[in-house]
Amino acid sequence: MSTTDTDEGNSYIDKLALIMINSENKQLVARSYGKKVYYTPGGKREAGESDVQALLRECKEELDVDLLSATKTPGNIEPYGTFQAQAYGKPDGTMVRMTCFRVVPREAEIELESLVQPSEEVEELAWIDSTFDMEKLTVTGIMIVEDLKEKGLID
């Protein structure tokens, strides 16, 4: 599927995202300059990239970290799930389809907690739990928080 596709009268933006959970069972979210809402770090594939290659590049660009080589514990990228909703700030009918991944094992994910930092394109990173103000998240962000809470992965 291309970055943007159409079906059933809707257009779809295809994105990849990293779900990272810290040692306090909080999820990492990011906020871009001039924006009011937080999003799950990630982005779109470039031509010829696999999902993992695109996710690694996007995380290097947004979080200033190489997910697979920055930790002492060898890590790997595994699929988590896909979330679909109205795209934030886009016309009605423009949907985002977000395919999410996590770093495993848990030890590698926790090591990344102290290494991630906002790059020049990100104003702020935050670690959130299910009590976070949901009005400050995208719709897919809310869906992810609810899913993580339901699975007992965040508080």
CSV table of C-alpha atoms in Angstrom, one decimal:
chain,number,residue,atom,x,y,z
A,1,MET,CA,0.0,0.0,0.0
A,2,SER,CA,1.2,3.5,-0.7
A,3,THR,CA,1.5,6.2,1.9
A,4,THR,CA,-1.9,7.5,1.0
A,5,ASP,CA,-4.6,5.2,-0.5
A,6,THR,CA,-8.3,5.5,-1.0
A,7,ASP,CA,-11.1,3.0,-0.4
A,8,GLU,CA,-14.8,3.3,0.4
A,9,GLY,CA,-14.7,7.1,-0.1
A,10,ASN,CA,-12.0,7.6,2.5
A,11,SER,CA,-8.4,8.3,2.0
A,12,TYR,CA,-5.8,6.6,4.2
A,13,ILE,CA,-2.5,7.8,5.5
A,14,ASP,CA,-0.3,4.8,6.2
A,15,LYS,CA,2.1,5.3,9.1
A,16,LEU,CA,4.4,3.3,11.4
A,17,ALA,CA,4.8,4.1,15.1
A,18,LEU,CA,6.9,3.0,18.1
A,19,ILE,CA,5.2,2.1,21.3
A,20,MET,CA,7.8,2.4,24.0
A,21,ILE,CA,6.9,1.8,27.7
A,22,ASN,CA,9.3,2.9,30.4
A,23,SER,CA,10.2,1.3,33.8
A,24,GLU,CA,7.3,3.1,35.4
A,25,ASN,CA,4.8,1.6,33.0
A,26,LYS,CA,4.3,4.9,31.1
A,27,GLN,CA,4.1,5.3,27.3
A,28,LEU,CA,6.4,7.7,25.3
A,29,VAL,CA,4.6,10.3,23.3
A,30,ALA,CA,5.9,13.3,21.4
A,31,ARG,CA,4.7,16.8,20.5
A,32,SER,CA,5.9,18.8,17.4
A,33,TYR,CA,6.6,22.5,17.5
A,34,GLY,CA,3.4,24.6,17.3
A,35,LYS,CA,1.1,21.6,17.9
A,36,LYS,CA,-1.2,21.1,20.8
A,37,VAL,CA,-1.5,17.3,20.8
A,38,TYR,CA,0.9,14.5,21.4
A,39,TYR,CA,1.4,11.6,19.0
A,40,THR,CA,3.1,8.2,19.1
A,41,PRO,CA,6.6,8.6,17.6
A,42,GLY,CA,7.0,7.3,14.0
A,43,GLY,CA,6.1,8.4,10.5
A,44,LYS,CA,5.8,7.3,6.9
A,45,ARG,CA,7.8,4.9,4.8
A,46,GLU,CA,10.1,6.2,2.1
A,47,ALA,CA,10.3,4.4,-1.2
A,48,GLY,CA,11.9,1.0,-0.9
A,49,GLU,CA,11.9,0.9,2.9
A,50,SER,CA,10.7,-2.0,4.9
A,51,ASP,CA,8.5,-1.2,8.0
A,52,VAL,CA,11.5,-1.8,10.3
A,53,GLN,CA,13.9,0.4,8.2
A,54,ALA,CA,11.3,3.2,8.2
A,55,LEU,CA,10.7,3.0,11.9
A,56,LEU,CA,14.4,3.0,12.7
A,57,ARG,CA,14.9,6.0,10.5
A,58,GLU,CA,11.9,7.9,11.9
A,59,CYS,CA,13.0,7.2,15.5
A,60,LYS,CA,16.5,8.4,14.8
A,61,GLU,CA,15.0,11.6,13.3
A,62,GLU,CA,12.5,12.2,16.1
A,63,LEU,CA,14.0,10.6,19.2
A,64,ASP,CA,17.7,10.9,18.3
A,65,VAL,CA,18.4,7.3,19.1
A,66,ASP,CA,19.2,4.1,17.1
A,67,LEU,CA,16.7,1.6,18.6
A,68,LEU,CA,18.8,-1.5,17.8
A,69,SER,CA,22.4,-0.4,18.5
A,70,ALA,CA,22.0,2.1,21.4
A,71,THR,CA,21.4,-0.5,24.1
A,72,LYS,CA,23.7,-3.0,25.8
A,73,THR,CA,21.0,-5.6,25.7
A,74,PRO,CA,20.5,-6.8,22.1
A,75,GLY,CA,17.1,-5.6,20.9
A,76,ASN,CA,14.7,-6.5,18.1
A,77,ILE,CA,11.6,-4.8,16.6
A,78,GLU,CA,8.3,-6.7,16.9
A,79,PRO,CA,4.8,-5.9,15.6
A,80,TYR,CA,2.3,-4.7,18.3
A,81,GLY,CA,-0.9,-3.9,16.4
A,82,THR,CA,-2.6,-1.6,13.9
A,83,PHE,CA,-4.9,1.3,14.8
A,84,GLN,CA,-7.1,3.2,12.4
A,85,ALA,CA,-9.0,6.5,13.0
A,86,GLN,CA,-9.8,9.9,11.6
A,87,ALA,CA,-6.4,11.6,11.0
A,88,TYR,CA,-5.8,14.6,13.3
A,89,GLY,CA,-6.0,18.0,11.6
A,90,LYS,CA,-7.1,16.5,8.2
A,91,PRO,CA,-10.4,16.8,6.4
A,92,ASP,CA,-13.2,14.4,7.4
A,93,GLY,CA,-12.7,11.0,5.7
A,94,THR,CA,-8.9,11.2,5.8
A,95,MET,CA,-8.0,8.2,7.9
A,96,VAL,CA,-4.7,7.3,9.5
A,97,ARG,CA,-3.7,3.6,9.6
A,98,MET,CA,-1.0,3.3,12.2
A,99,THR,CA,1.0,0.0,12.3
A,100,CYS,CA,2.7,-0.1,15.7
A,101,PHE,CA,5.9,-1.9,16.9
A,102,ARG,CA,7.7,-2.4,20.2
A,103,VAL,CA,11.4,-3.0,21.0
A,104,VAL,CA,12.0,-6.4,22.7
A,105,PRO,CA,13.2,-7.8,25.0
A,106,ARG,CA,11.8,-5.6,27.8
A,107,GLU,CA,15.3,-5.0,29.1
A,108,ALA,CA,16.3,-3.3,25.9
A,109,GLU,CA,13.2,-1.2,25.9
A,110,ILE,CA,13.9,0.0,29.4
A,111,GLU,CA,17.5,0.9,28.5
A,112,LEU,CA,16.1,3.1,25.7
A,113,GLU,CA,14.1,5.1,28.3
A,114,SER,CA,17.2,7.2,29.3
A,115,LEU,CA,18.5,7.5,25.8
A,116,VAL,CA,15.5,9.0,23.9
A,117,GLN,CA,15.5,12.8,23.6
A,118,PRO,CA,13.6,15.2,21.4
A,119,SER,CA,15.3,16.0,18.1
A,120,GLU,CA,15.1,19.3,16.4
A,121,GLU,CA,11.7,18.5,14.9
A,122,VAL,CA,10.2,17.5,18.2
A,123,GLU,CA,9.4,20.2,20.9
A,124,GLU,CA,8.6,17.8,23.8
A,125,LEU,CA,8.6,14.2,24.8
A,126,ALA,CA,6.4,13.0,27.6
A,127,TRP,CA,5.8,9.7,29.5
A,128,ILE,CA,2.1,9.2,30.0
A,129,ASP,CA,-0.3,6.7,31.6
A,130,SER,CA,-4.0,6.2,31.3
A,131,THR,CA,-4.8,9.3,33.5
A,132,PHE,CA,-3.2,11.7,30.9
A,133,ASP,CA,-5.6,14.3,29.5
A,134,MET,CA,-7.0,12.5,26.4
A,135,GLU,CA,-7.8,15.8,24.7
A,136,LYS,CA,-4.1,16.3,24.3
A,137,LEU,CA,-3.8,13.0,22.2
A,138,THR,CA,-4.7,12.2,18.6
A,139,VAL,CA,-7.5,9.7,18.2
A,140,THR,CA,-5.1,6.9,17.4
A,141,GLY,CA,-3.1,8.0,20.5
A,142,ILE,CA,-6.2,7.5,22.6
A,143,MET,CA,-6.8,4.1,21.1
A,144,ILE,CA,-3.3,3.0,21.8
A,145,VAL,CA,-3.4,4.2,25.5
A,146,GLU,CA,-6.7,2.4,26.0
A,147,ASP,CA,-5.3,-0.8,24.4
A,148,LEU,CA,-2.1,-0.6,26.6
A,149,LYS,CA,-4.2,-0.1,29.7
A,150,GLU,CA,-6.5,-3.0,28.9
A,151,LYS,CA,-3.5,-5.3,28.4
A,152,GLY,CA,-2.0,-4.1,31.7
A,153,LEU,CA,1.1,-2.6,30.0
A,154,ILE,CA,0.6,0.9,31.4
A,155,ASP,CA,-1.0,2.2,34.6
